[in-house]
mmCIF file of C-alpha atoms and ligand atoms in Angstrom:
data_model
loop_
_atom_site.group_PDB
_atom_site.id
_atom_site.type_symbol
_atom_site.label_atom_id
_atom_site.label_comp_id
_atom_site.label_asym_id
_atom_site.label_seq_id
_atom_site.Cartn_x
_atom_site.Cartn_y
_atom_site.Cartn_z
ATOM 1 C CA MET Q 1 87.479 107.297 121.087
ATOM 2 C CA LYS Q 2 86.067 103.859 121.625
ATOM 3 C CA LEU Q 3 84.901 101.757 118.736
ATOM 4 C CA ASN Q 4 82.083 99.293 119.066
ATOM 5 C CA PHE Q 5 83.587 96.564 116.943
ATOM 6 C CA ASN Q 6 86.284 94.056 117.549
ATOM 7 C CA ILE Q 7 89.866 94.618 116.637
ATOM 8 C CA ILE Q 8 91.858 91.540 117.405
ATOM 9 C CA LYS Q 9 95.366 92.277 118.471
ATOM 10 C CA ILE Q 10 97.561 89.876 116.599
ATOM 11 C CA ASN Q 11 101.256 90.225 117.182
ATOM 12 C CA THR Q 12 102.640 86.832 117.980
ATOM 13 C CA ILE Q 13 101.819 83.260 117.118
ATOM 14 C CA LYS Q 14 100.736 82.779 120.732
ATOM 15 C CA ASN Q 15 98.161 85.509 120.395
ATOM 16 C CA ILE Q 16 97.006 84.116 117.107
ATOM 17 C CA ASN Q 17 96.255 80.758 118.679
ATOM 18 C CA GLN Q 18 94.409 82.364 121.537
ATOM 19 C CA ASN Q 19 92.348 84.515 119.257
ATOM 20 C CA SER Q 20 91.818 81.991 116.515
ATOM 21 C CA LYS Q 21 88.337 82.296 115.161
ATOM 22 C CA TYR Q 22 88.218 78.520 115.065
ATOM 23 C CA GLN Q 23 89.085 78.203 118.711
ATOM 24 C CA ASN Q 24 85.594 77.639 120.026
ATOM 25 C CA VAL Q 25 84.437 75.518 117.189
ATOM 26 C CA SER Q 26 84.708 72.193 118.996
ATOM 27 C CA LYS Q 27 82.062 72.976 121.571
ATOM 28 C CA PRO Q 28 78.411 72.727 120.577
ATOM 29 C CA VAL Q 29 77.409 75.488 118.180
ATOM 30 C CA LEU Q 30 73.864 76.285 117.213
ATOM 31 C CA PHE Q 31 73.467 77.054 113.554
ATOM 32 C CA SER Q 32 71.602 80.243 114.391
ATOM 33 C CA ASP Q 33 74.637 81.422 116.383
ATOM 34 C CA MET Q 34 76.826 81.073 113.354
ATOM 35 C CA LYS Q 35 75.094 83.607 111.136
ATOM 36 C CA ASN Q 36 77.571 86.167 109.779
ATOM 37 C CA ASP Q 37 80.395 84.363 111.467
ATOM 38 C CA VAL Q 38 83.644 84.049 109.577
ATOM 39 C CA PHE Q 39 83.899 80.400 110.335
ATOM 40 C CA GLU Q 40 80.471 79.732 108.886
ATOM 41 C CA LYS Q 41 81.558 81.335 105.619
ATOM 42 C CA SER Q 42 84.620 79.163 105.398
ATOM 43 C CA MET Q 43 82.486 76.072 105.888
ATOM 44 C CA ILE Q 44 80.181 77.147 103.071
ATOM 45 C CA ASN Q 45 83.255 77.583 100.918
ATOM 46 C CA GLU Q 46 84.407 74.080 101.522
ATOM 47 C CA VAL Q 47 81.040 72.813 100.427
ATOM 48 C CA SER Q 48 80.714 75.007 97.371
ATOM 49 C CA PHE Q 49 84.185 74.393 95.999
ATOM 50 C CA ARG Q 50 83.844 72.213 92.989
ATOM 51 C CA GLY Q 51 87.143 70.590 92.398
ATOM 52 C CA LYS Q 52 90.129 72.603 93.345
ATOM 53 C CA ARG Q 53 89.162 75.940 91.998
ATOM 54 C CA GLY Q 54 85.435 76.411 91.580
ATOM 55 C CA CYS Q 55 84.378 79.355 93.743
ATOM 56 C CA SER Q 56 81.543 81.819 93.511
ATOM 57 C CA GLU Q 57 82.289 85.521 93.818
ATOM 58 C CA ALA Q 58 80.384 85.770 97.085
ATOM 59 C CA ASN Q 59 82.350 82.964 98.709
ATOM 60 C CA PHE Q 60 85.804 84.198 97.805
ATOM 61 C CA GLU Q 61 87.398 83.979 101.240
ATOM 62 C CA VAL Q 62 90.160 86.502 100.588
ATOM 63 C CA LYS Q 63 87.440 89.157 100.963
ATOM 64 C CA ASP Q 64 87.100 88.134 104.624
ATOM 65 C CA ILE Q 65 90.716 88.873 105.533
ATOM 66 C CA LYS Q 66 90.656 91.789 107.929
ATOM 67 C CA ASN Q 67 92.272 95.052 106.853
ATOM 68 C CA LEU Q 68 93.705 93.781 103.621
ATOM 69 C CA ARG Q 69 95.036 96.579 101.443
ATOM 70 C CA CYS Q 70 93.587 97.048 97.978
ATOM 71 C CA PRO Q 71 96.192 95.861 95.451
ATOM 72 C CA ILE Q 72 95.166 98.636 93.053
ATOM 73 C CA CYS Q 73 94.944 101.827 95.112
ATOM 74 C CA GLY Q 74 96.845 100.555 98.183
ATOM 75 C CA GLN Q 75 94.158 101.790 100.603
ATOM 76 C CA VAL Q 76 92.672 99.579 103.305
ATOM 77 C CA MET Q 77 89.494 97.599 102.593
ATOM 78 C CA ILE Q 78 86.671 96.864 105.020
ATOM 79 C CA ASP Q 79 83.653 94.582 105.176
ATOM 80 C CA LYS Q 80 79.962 95.418 105.534
ATOM 81 C CA ASN Q 81 79.949 95.005 109.307
ATOM 82 C CA GLN Q 82 82.757 97.519 109.652
ATOM 83 C CA MET Q 83 80.919 99.896 107.330
ATOM 84 C CA GLU Q 84 77.805 99.700 109.506
ATOM 85 C CA ALA Q 85 79.765 100.321 112.694
ATOM 86 C CA TYR Q 86 81.641 103.305 111.246
ATOM 87 C CA ALA Q 87 78.465 104.775 109.713
ATOM 88 C CA CYS Q 88 76.619 104.505 113.062
ATOM 89 C CA ASP Q 89 79.530 106.207 114.781
ATOM 90 C CA ILE Q 90 79.540 109.164 112.399
ATOM 91 C CA ALA Q 91 75.748 109.518 112.252
ATOM 92 C CA SER Q 92 75.592 109.846 116.032
ATOM 93 C CA LYS Q 93 77.923 112.868 116.263
ATOM 94 C CA ARG Q 94 77.799 116.633 115.734
ATOM 95 C CA GLY Q 95 80.131 119.613 115.794
ATOM 96 C CA GLU Q 96 83.702 119.027 117.028
ATOM 97 C CA ASP Q 97 82.846 115.412 117.851
ATOM 98 C CA LEU Q 98 81.727 114.813 114.300
ATOM 99 C CA LYS Q 99 84.925 116.390 112.986
ATOM 100 C CA LYS Q 100 87.020 114.173 115.255
ATOM 101 C CA ALA Q 101 85.079 111.058 114.271
ATOM 102 C CA LEU Q 102 85.574 111.822 110.589
ATOM 103 C CA GLU Q 103 89.282 112.376 111.189
ATOM 104 C CA PHE Q 104 89.575 109.088 113.034
ATOM 105 C CA TYR Q 105 88.913 107.237 109.786
ATOM 106 C CA GLU Q 106 91.519 109.274 107.967
ATOM 107 C CA ASP Q 107 94.204 107.237 109.651
ATOM 108 C CA GLU Q 108 93.791 103.589 108.884
ATOM 109 C CA ARG Q 109 96.264 102.735 111.663
ATOM 110 C CA ASN Q 110 93.397 103.453 114.066
ATOM 111 C CA LEU Q 111 91.514 100.540 112.584
ATOM 112 C CA THR Q 112 94.167 97.889 112.284
ATOM 113 C CA TYR Q 113 96.033 95.659 114.614
ATOM 114 C CA ASP Q 114 99.467 95.422 113.148
ATOM 115 C CA TRP Q 115 100.267 98.621 111.333
ATOM 116 C CA GLU Q 116 101.362 100.737 114.256
ATOM 117 C CA ASN Q 117 104.460 101.622 112.302
ATOM 118 C CA GLY Q 118 102.710 102.023 108.996
ATOM 119 C CA GLU Q 119 102.058 105.276 107.222
ATOM 120 C CA LYS Q 120 98.980 107.401 107.735
ATOM 121 C CA ARG Q 121 96.485 106.559 105.048
ATOM 122 C CA SER Q 122 92.838 107.492 104.806
ATOM 123 C CA LEU Q 123 90.028 104.999 104.653
ATOM 124 C CA TYR Q 124 88.118 107.393 102.396
ATOM 125 C CA ARG Q 125 88.559 107.167 98.655
ATOM 126 C CA PRO Q 126 89.692 110.430 96.966
ATOM 127 C CA VAL Q 127 86.265 111.914 96.091
ATOM 128 C CA ILE Q 128 84.871 111.007 99.506
ATOM 129 C CA GLN Q 129 87.908 112.595 101.173
ATOM 130 C CA GLU Q 130 87.027 115.834 99.410
ATOM 131 C CA VAL Q 131 83.451 115.597 100.717
ATOM 132 C CA VAL Q 132 84.705 114.795 104.221
ATOM 133 C CA ASN Q 133 87.074 117.781 104.240
ATOM 134 C CA CYS Q 134 84.177 120.068 103.476
ATOM 135 C CA VAL Q 135 81.870 118.457 106.062
ATOM 136 C CA LYS Q 136 84.541 118.733 108.782
ATOM 137 C CA LYS Q 137 84.847 122.436 108.164
ATOM 138 C CA SER Q 138 81.152 123.067 108.256
ATOM 139 C CA ALA Q 139 80.589 120.798 111.284
ATOM 140 C CA VAL Q 140 82.667 123.192 113.381
ATOM 141 C CA GLU Q 141 80.799 126.204 112.011
ATOM 142 C CA HIS Q 142 77.428 124.573 112.718
ATOM 143 C CA PRO Q 143 77.877 122.588 115.936
ATOM 144 C CA ASN Q 144 74.198 121.593 116.235
ATOM 145 C CA MET Q 145 73.816 120.065 112.817
ATOM 146 C CA ASP Q 146 74.085 116.386 112.040
ATOM 147 C CA LEU Q 147 75.646 114.996 108.881
ATOM 148 C CA ALA Q 148 72.418 115.078 106.849
ATOM 149 C CA GLY Q 149 71.898 118.732 107.768
ATOM 150 C CA LEU Q 150 75.443 119.653 106.780
ATOM 151 C CA ILE Q 151 75.162 117.900 103.442
ATOM 152 C CA GLU Q 152 71.939 119.763 102.712
ATOM 153 C CA LEU Q 153 73.483 123.039 103.785
ATOM 154 C CA ASN Q 154 76.344 122.506 101.337
ATOM 155 C CA GLY Q 155 74.083 121.436 98.486
ATOM 156 C CA LYS Q 156 73.612 124.892 97.001
ATOM 157 C CA PRO Q 157 77.206 126.101 96.544
ATOM 158 C CA HIS Q 158 78.159 122.697 95.186
ATOM 159 C CA MET Q 159 75.256 122.862 92.766
ATOM 160 C CA GLU Q 160 76.827 125.970 91.228
ATOM 161 C CA ASN Q 161 80.172 124.210 90.803
ATOM 162 C CA LEU Q 162 78.455 121.190 89.334
ATOM 163 C CA ILE Q 163 76.627 123.296 86.742
ATOM 164 C CA GLY Q 164 79.996 124.656 85.638
ATOM 165 C CA LEU Q 165 81.428 121.154 85.180
ATOM 166 C CA GLN Q 166 78.367 119.918 83.331
ATOM 167 C CA MET Q 167 78.455 122.898 80.975
ATOM 168 C CA VAL Q 168 82.087 122.196 80.106
ATOM 169 C CA VAL Q 169 81.011 118.789 78.813
ATOM 170 C CA VAL Q 170 77.986 120.131 76.938
ATOM 171 C CA ASN Q 171 80.122 122.794 75.252
ATOM 172 C CA GLU Q 172 82.733 120.206 74.313
ATOM 173 C CA LEU Q 173 79.966 118.115 72.737
ATOM 174 C CA LEU Q 174 78.716 121.086 70.758
ATOM 175 C CA LYS Q 175 82.188 121.884 69.456
ATOM 176 C CA TYR Q 176 82.823 118.245 68.560
ATOM 177 C CA GLY Q 177 79.445 117.976 66.812
ATOM 178 C CA LYS Q 178 80.025 121.091 64.708
ATOM 179 C CA GLU Q 179 83.416 119.817 63.602
ATOM 180 C CA ASN Q 180 82.473 116.213 62.929
ATOM 181 C CA ILE Q 181 78.797 115.728 62.102
ATOM 182 C CA GLU Q 182 78.451 116.199 58.343
ATOM 183 C CA ASP Q 183 74.741 115.557 57.941
ATOM 184 C CA GLU Q 184 72.903 118.843 58.557
ATOM 185 C CA LYS Q 185 69.744 117.235 59.904
ATOM 186 C CA GLU Q 186 71.741 115.180 62.377
ATOM 187 C CA LEU Q 187 73.659 118.230 63.526
ATOM 188 C CA LEU Q 188 70.470 120.276 63.972
ATOM 189 C CA ARG Q 189 68.866 117.545 66.042
ATOM 190 C CA PHE Q 190 72.024 117.273 68.152
ATOM 191 C CA LYS Q 191 72.076 121.034 68.775
ATOM 192 C CA ASN Q 192 68.412 120.982 69.809
ATOM 193 C CA ILE Q 193 69.033 118.199 72.296
ATOM 194 C CA LEU Q 194 72.014 120.064 73.748
ATOM 195 C CA ASP Q 195 69.934 123.238 74.083
ATOM 196 C CA GLU Q 196 67.172 121.423 75.878
ATOM 197 C CA TYR Q 197 69.553 119.803 78.340
ATOM 198 C CA LYS Q 198 71.396 123.090 78.878
ATOM 199 C CA ASN Q 199 68.114 124.504 80.130
ATOM 200 C CA ARG Q 200 67.660 121.526 82.396
ATOM 201 C CA ILE Q 201 71.158 122.025 83.815
ATOM 202 C CA TYR Q 202 70.332 125.648 84.653
ATOM 203 C CA GLY Q 203 66.989 124.598 86.098
ATOM 204 C CA ILE Q 204 65.077 126.509 83.406
ATOM 205 C CA GLY Q 205 63.637 123.420 81.763
ATOM 206 C CA GLU Q 206 60.503 121.731 82.983
ATOM 207 C CA GLU Q 207 62.436 118.649 83.957
ATOM 208 C CA ASP Q 208 65.562 118.072 86.011
ATOM 209 C CA PHE Q 209 68.852 117.282 84.366
ATOM 210 C CA LYS Q 210 69.539 113.593 84.728
ATOM 211 C CA ARG Q 211 72.863 112.182 83.638
ATOM 212 C CA LYS Q 212 71.495 108.838 82.499
ATOM 213 C CA GLU Q 213 68.723 110.430 80.439
ATOM 214 C CA PHE Q 214 71.184 112.759 78.776
ATOM 215 C CA ILE Q 215 73.568 109.940 77.894
ATOM 216 C CA HIS Q 216 70.634 108.083 76.388
ATOM 217 C CA ALA Q 217 69.444 111.152 74.462
ATOM 218 C CA VAL Q 218 72.785 111.584 72.688
ATOM 219 C CA SER Q 219 73.479 107.877 72.179
ATOM 220 C CA ASN Q 220 71.945 107.775 68.706
ATOM 221 C CA ILE Q 221 72.817 111.077 67.042
ATOM 222 C CA THR Q 222 74.601 110.087 63.865
ATOM 223 C CA SER Q 223 74.877 107.119 61.540
ATOM 224 C CA ASN Q 224 78.632 107.734 61.380
ATOM 225 C CA GLU Q 225 79.801 105.167 63.923
ATOM 226 C CA LYS Q 226 83.176 106.736 64.528
ATOM 227 C CA VAL Q 227 81.691 110.160 65.252
ATOM 228 C CA GLN Q 228 79.071 108.570 67.519
ATOM 229 C CA GLU Q 229 81.876 106.849 69.444
ATOM 230 C CA GLY Q 230 83.485 110.251 69.920
ATOM 231 C CA ILE Q 231 80.229 111.640 71.338
ATOM 232 C CA ASP Q 232 79.872 108.645 73.663
ATOM 233 C CA GLU Q 233 83.400 109.200 74.976
ATOM 234 C CA ILE Q 234 82.863 112.896 75.746
ATOM 235 C CA VAL Q 235 79.502 112.378 77.436
ATOM 236 C CA LYS Q 236 81.076 109.886 79.837
ATOM 237 C CA LYS Q 237 82.997 112.795 81.372
ATOM 238 C CA LEU Q 238 79.825 114.106 83.041
ATOM 239 C CA PRO Q 239 80.380 114.185 86.802
ATOM 240 C CA THR Q 240 78.689 111.576 89.008
ATOM 241 C CA SER Q 241 78.283 111.312 92.762
ATOM 242 C CA THR Q 242 81.031 108.694 92.743
ATOM 243 C CA ASN Q 243 83.647 110.644 90.809
ATOM 244 C CA ASP Q 244 82.859 114.228 91.768
ATOM 245 C CA ALA Q 245 82.390 115.774 95.203
ATOM 246 C CA ASN Q 246 80.013 118.505 93.959
ATOM 247 C CA SER Q 247 77.796 115.862 92.491
ATOM 248 C CA PHE Q 248 77.864 113.923 95.765
ATOM 249 C CA PHE Q 249 76.613 116.943 97.713
ATOM 250 C CA VAL Q 250 73.908 117.700 95.165
ATOM 251 C CA LYS Q 251 72.668 114.128 95.009
ATOM 252 C CA TYR Q 252 72.484 113.567 98.749
ATOM 253 C CA SER Q 253 71.058 116.972 99.569
ATOM 254 C CA LYS Q 254 68.241 116.398 97.067
ATOM 255 C CA ASP Q 255 67.653 112.825 98.187
ATOM 256 C CA LYS Q 256 67.231 113.862 101.814
ATOM 257 C CA ARG Q 257 68.680 110.690 103.248
ATOM 258 C CA THR Q 258 69.400 110.072 106.917
ATOM 259 C CA SER Q 259 72.826 110.799 108.367
ATOM 260 C CA LYS Q 260 73.503 107.090 108.634
ATOM 261 C CA ALA Q 261 72.600 106.441 105.006
ATOM 262 C CA ILE Q 262 74.957 109.227 103.926
ATOM 263 C CA ALA Q 263 77.732 108.045 106.247
ATOM 264 C CA ARG Q 264 77.408 104.596 104.691
ATOM 265 C CA GLN Q 265 78.228 106.197 101.353
ATOM 266 C CA PHE Q 266 81.484 107.442 102.868
ATOM 267 C CA PHE Q 267 82.624 103.861 103.426
ATOM 268 C CA MET Q 268 80.771 101.985 100.702
ATOM 269 C CA ARG Q 269 83.596 102.501 98.240
ATOM 270 C CA SER Q 270 86.160 100.979 100.605
ATOM 271 C CA ILE Q 271 84.361 97.646 100.818
ATOM 272 C CA ALA Q 272 86.282 94.565 99.679
ATOM 273 C CA THR Q 273 84.926 93.102 96.440
ATOM 274 C CA THR Q 274 85.814 90.249 94.111
ATOM 275 C CA GLU Q 275 87.544 91.337 90.928
ATOM 276 C CA HIS Q 276 87.771 89.100 87.882
ATOM 277 C CA LEU Q 277 91.278 89.533 86.486
ATOM 278 C CA HIS Q 278 89.986 88.298 83.166
ATOM 279 C CA PRO Q 279 86.612 90.071 82.844
ATOM 280 C CA LYS Q 280 83.533 87.932 83.268
ATOM 281 C CA SER Q 281 81.882 89.592 80.271
ATOM 282 C CA LYS Q 282 84.850 88.469 78.189
ATOM 283 C CA GLY Q 283 84.708 84.846 79.197
ATOM 284 C CA GLY Q 284 86.468 85.122 82.586
ATOM 285 C CA VAL Q 285 85.660 82.160 84.825
ATOM 286 C CA ASN Q 286 84.490 82.035 88.431
ATOM 287 C CA ARG Q 287 87.601 80.471 89.860
ATOM 288 C CA THR Q 288 89.928 81.624 92.579
ATOM 289 C CA ASP Q 289 92.810 81.798 90.127
ATOM 290 C CA ASN Q 290 90.846 84.469 88.240
ATOM 291 C CA TYR Q 291 90.038 86.469 91.379
ATOM 292 C CA ILE Q 292 91.739 89.191 93.280
ATOM 293 C CA CYS Q 293 90.149 91.201 96.033
ATOM 294 C CA ASP Q 294 89.998 94.956 95.411
ATOM 295 C CA CYS Q 295 87.971 97.843 96.813
ATOM 296 C CA ALA Q 296 84.568 98.756 95.396
ATOM 297 C CA ASN Q 297 86.034 102.003 94.073
ATOM 298 C CA CYS Q 298 88.750 100.305 92.008
ATOM 299 C CA ASN Q 299 86.396 97.522 90.945
ATOM 300 C CA GLU Q 300 83.976 100.021 89.481
ATOM 301 C CA GLN Q 301 86.731 101.878 87.675
ATOM 302 C CA LYS Q 302 88.039 98.730 86.042
ATOM 303 C CA ALA Q 303 84.618 97.689 84.712
ATOM 304 C CA ASN Q 304 85.213 95.119 81.956
ATOM 305 C CA VAL Q 305 88.572 96.350 80.712
ATOM 306 C CA TYR Q 306 91.196 93.716 79.953
ATOM 307 C CA PHE Q 307 93.688 93.345 82.771
ATOM 308 C CA ASP Q 308 96.621 94.097 80.515
ATOM 309 C CA ASP Q 309 95.094 97.433 79.465
ATOM 310 C CA TRP Q 310 94.047 98.272 83.004
ATOM 311 C CA GLN Q 311 97.378 97.523 84.654
ATOM 312 C CA LYS Q 312 99.116 100.090 82.441
ATOM 313 C CA THR Q 313 97.081 102.835 84.119
ATOM 314 C CA ILE Q 314 98.019 101.828 87.681
ATOM 315 C CA PRO Q 315 101.251 103.199 89.186
ATOM 316 C CA ASN Q 316 103.507 100.554 90.804
ATOM 317 C CA ILE Q 317 101.053 97.773 90.074
ATOM 318 C CA LYS Q 318 103.752 95.091 90.361
ATOM 319 C CA GLU Q 319 104.821 96.142 93.861
ATOM 320 C CA LYS Q 320 101.230 96.526 95.001
ATOM 321 C CA LEU Q 321 100.238 93.097 93.750
ATOM 322 C CA GLU Q 322 103.286 91.538 95.397
ATOM 323 C CA GLN Q 323 102.373 93.197 98.693
ATOM 324 C CA TYR Q 324 98.796 91.957 98.297
ATOM 325 C CA LEU Q 325 99.943 88.387 97.667
ATOM 326 C CA GLN Q 326 102.252 88.521 100.674
ATOM 327 C CA ASP Q 327 99.422 89.816 102.887
ATOM 328 C CA VAL Q 328 97.094 87.077 101.658
ATOM 329 C CA GLN Q 329 99.811 84.461 102.157
ATOM 330 C CA ASP Q 330 100.406 85.684 105.715
ATOM 331 C CA ALA Q 331 96.678 85.436 106.447
ATOM 332 C CA TYR Q 332 96.690 81.932 105.003
ATOM 333 C CA ASP Q 333 99.672 80.976 107.143
ATOM 334 C CA ARG Q 334 97.827 82.243 110.226
ATOM 335 C CA GLY Q 335 94.925 79.974 109.345
ATOM 336 C CA GLU Q 336 92.539 82.807 108.521
ATOM 337 C CA ILE Q 337 91.463 81.342 105.180
ATOM 338 C CA SER Q 338 90.762 77.723 104.438
ATOM 339 C CA ALA Q 339 93.080 75.075 103.045
ATOM 340 C CA ALA Q 340 91.417 75.486 99.642
ATOM 341 C CA TYR Q 341 93.649 78.561 99.229
ATOM 342 C CA ALA Q 342 96.911 76.681 99.634
ATOM 343 C CA ASN Q 343 97.967 77.472 96.064
ATOM 344 C CA TYR Q 344 96.074 80.717 95.593
ATOM 345 C CA THR Q 345 99.055 83.075 95.557
ATOM 346 C CA ASP Q 346 100.978 80.903 93.097
ATOM 347 C CA GLU Q 347 97.924 80.783 90.870
ATOM 348 C CA ILE Q 348 97.697 84.566 90.781
ATOM 349 C CA VAL Q 349 101.391 84.893 89.899
ATOM 350 C CA ASP Q 350 100.648 82.572 86.999
ATOM 351 C CA THR Q 351 97.409 84.299 85.932
ATOM 352 C CA VAL Q 352 99.023 87.747 85.926
ATOM 353 C CA ASP Q 353 101.928 86.396 83.892
ATOM 354 C CA LYS Q 354 99.507 84.946 81.343
ATOM 355 C CA LEU Q 355 97.156 87.932 81.143
ATOM 356 C CA THR Q 356 100.006 90.390 80.641
ATOM 357 C CA MET Q 357 101.779 88.038 78.252
ATOM 358 C CA GLY Q 358 104.827 87.890 80.471
ATOM 359 C CA LYS Q 359 105.111 91.638 81.035
ATOM 360 C CA ILE Q 360 104.438 91.338 84.765
ATOM 361 C CA LYS Q 361 106.315 88.561 86.497
ATOM 362 C CA LEU Q 362 105.403 88.688 90.175
ATOM 363 C CA LYS Q 363 107.732 87.457 92.859
ATOM 364 C CA PRO Q 364 105.921 84.638 94.706
ATOM 365 C CA PRO Q 365 105.334 85.491 98.389
ATOM 366 C CA ILE Q 366 107.350 83.998 101.218
ATOM 367 C CA LYS Q 367 105.428 81.154 102.796
ATOM 368 C CA ALA Q 368 105.566 80.279 106.474
ATOM 369 C CA TYR Q 369 104.364 77.285 108.415
ATOM 370 C CA ARG Q 370 100.584 77.292 108.448
ATOM 371 C CA VAL Q 371 98.894 77.429 111.824
ATOM 372 C CA GLU Q 372 96.201 74.837 111.276
ATOM 373 C CA PRO Q 373 92.933 75.954 112.795
ATOM 374 C CA GLU Q 374 91.052 73.459 114.926
ATOM 375 C CA ARG Q 375 88.345 72.049 112.757
ATOM 376 C CA ASN Q 376 86.847 69.164 114.672
ATOM 377 C CA CYS Q 377 83.462 70.802 114.392
ATOM 378 C CA GLU Q 378 80.347 68.699 114.625
ATOM 379 C CA PHE Q 379 76.811 69.832 114.112
ATOM 380 C CA VAL Q 380 74.566 69.142 117.057
ATOM 381 C CA GLU Q 381 70.822 69.192 117.287
ATOM 382 C CA ALA Q 382 69.577 72.608 118.357
ATOM 383 C CA GLU Q 383 68.506 72.475 121.961
ATOM 384 C CA GLU Q 384 65.663 74.435 123.434
ATOM 385 C CA TYR Q 385 66.648 76.717 126.235
HETATM 386 ZN ZN1 ZN Z 1 91.246 100.226 95.596
#
């Protein structure tokens, strides 16, 4: 299979120099040519850095390193251009071809330049992998259907599974309410709300069941704060299209989106994002020493939890972070990120030490001689052709 995006083969220093993204910088460059170019981003960074560390989330250059592994889940991360290319590829195929295309992205070694000896790991996050498995099977059974058609076809059986999962939560709420809500009026009101939404789940009610509406409806049941907190915790377990495959099928079969829009959802969660180690909502600053790059999936799961609480839930976090820092350091040494990141990896070692109160002491990565990119770039007046 041929991919319509560039994978630069980087094996030796010689190759790196030849393929350096800065290589052509010294010849006249029109600003319009530089849109979406990596080197343009790094120039913006140099401008926007205030002092040594000031950096906006959007300009965090580590996000631009190709095929960096997520330090939380260990799976490969991609950028928006890759997502578009992969989504186009999948949307254009049917039957066996579609199955093969979907499988192609289950082995990240197909997408990278230096992991030939690495292990086989999927680009899809766990819930998406479940969706993909199901689509592959039905693509072979229905060779003339595109992705959108297959998702719609699978909507109904998944709807039944979803109803089951939603009812588990509603029943748990009812049980919890009966045991914990002391005020009779409050309990009655709670039961009525649950009944109404039960009907909606089964499609008997006049309106559709909507997760957000339901969460809102039960957010103010009792004046007993502790009991209300318990309700809020249980209701969070309701499946969503991002944490449950059934819900994904139901959502996208109802929405009637194009194959490409659905395929984008397959990769959306693998996109590299900026994570604040110390949450922004808790006073975390926009500085590179407070940033790591993780995938959209992990970023969403962390939300605004303190790093020290979060890290306890992640298996082998120390090893993964050390691997991440080494990968970033290697990219820095190859000249792929700007000189502003000279101390980045050391800063993260320090930040993690501080945020975990010394519980995680990361081994600093091995540094090599940095291949300085050519940077004698000058802006020239745009010429008319
Ligand atoms: Zn991740």
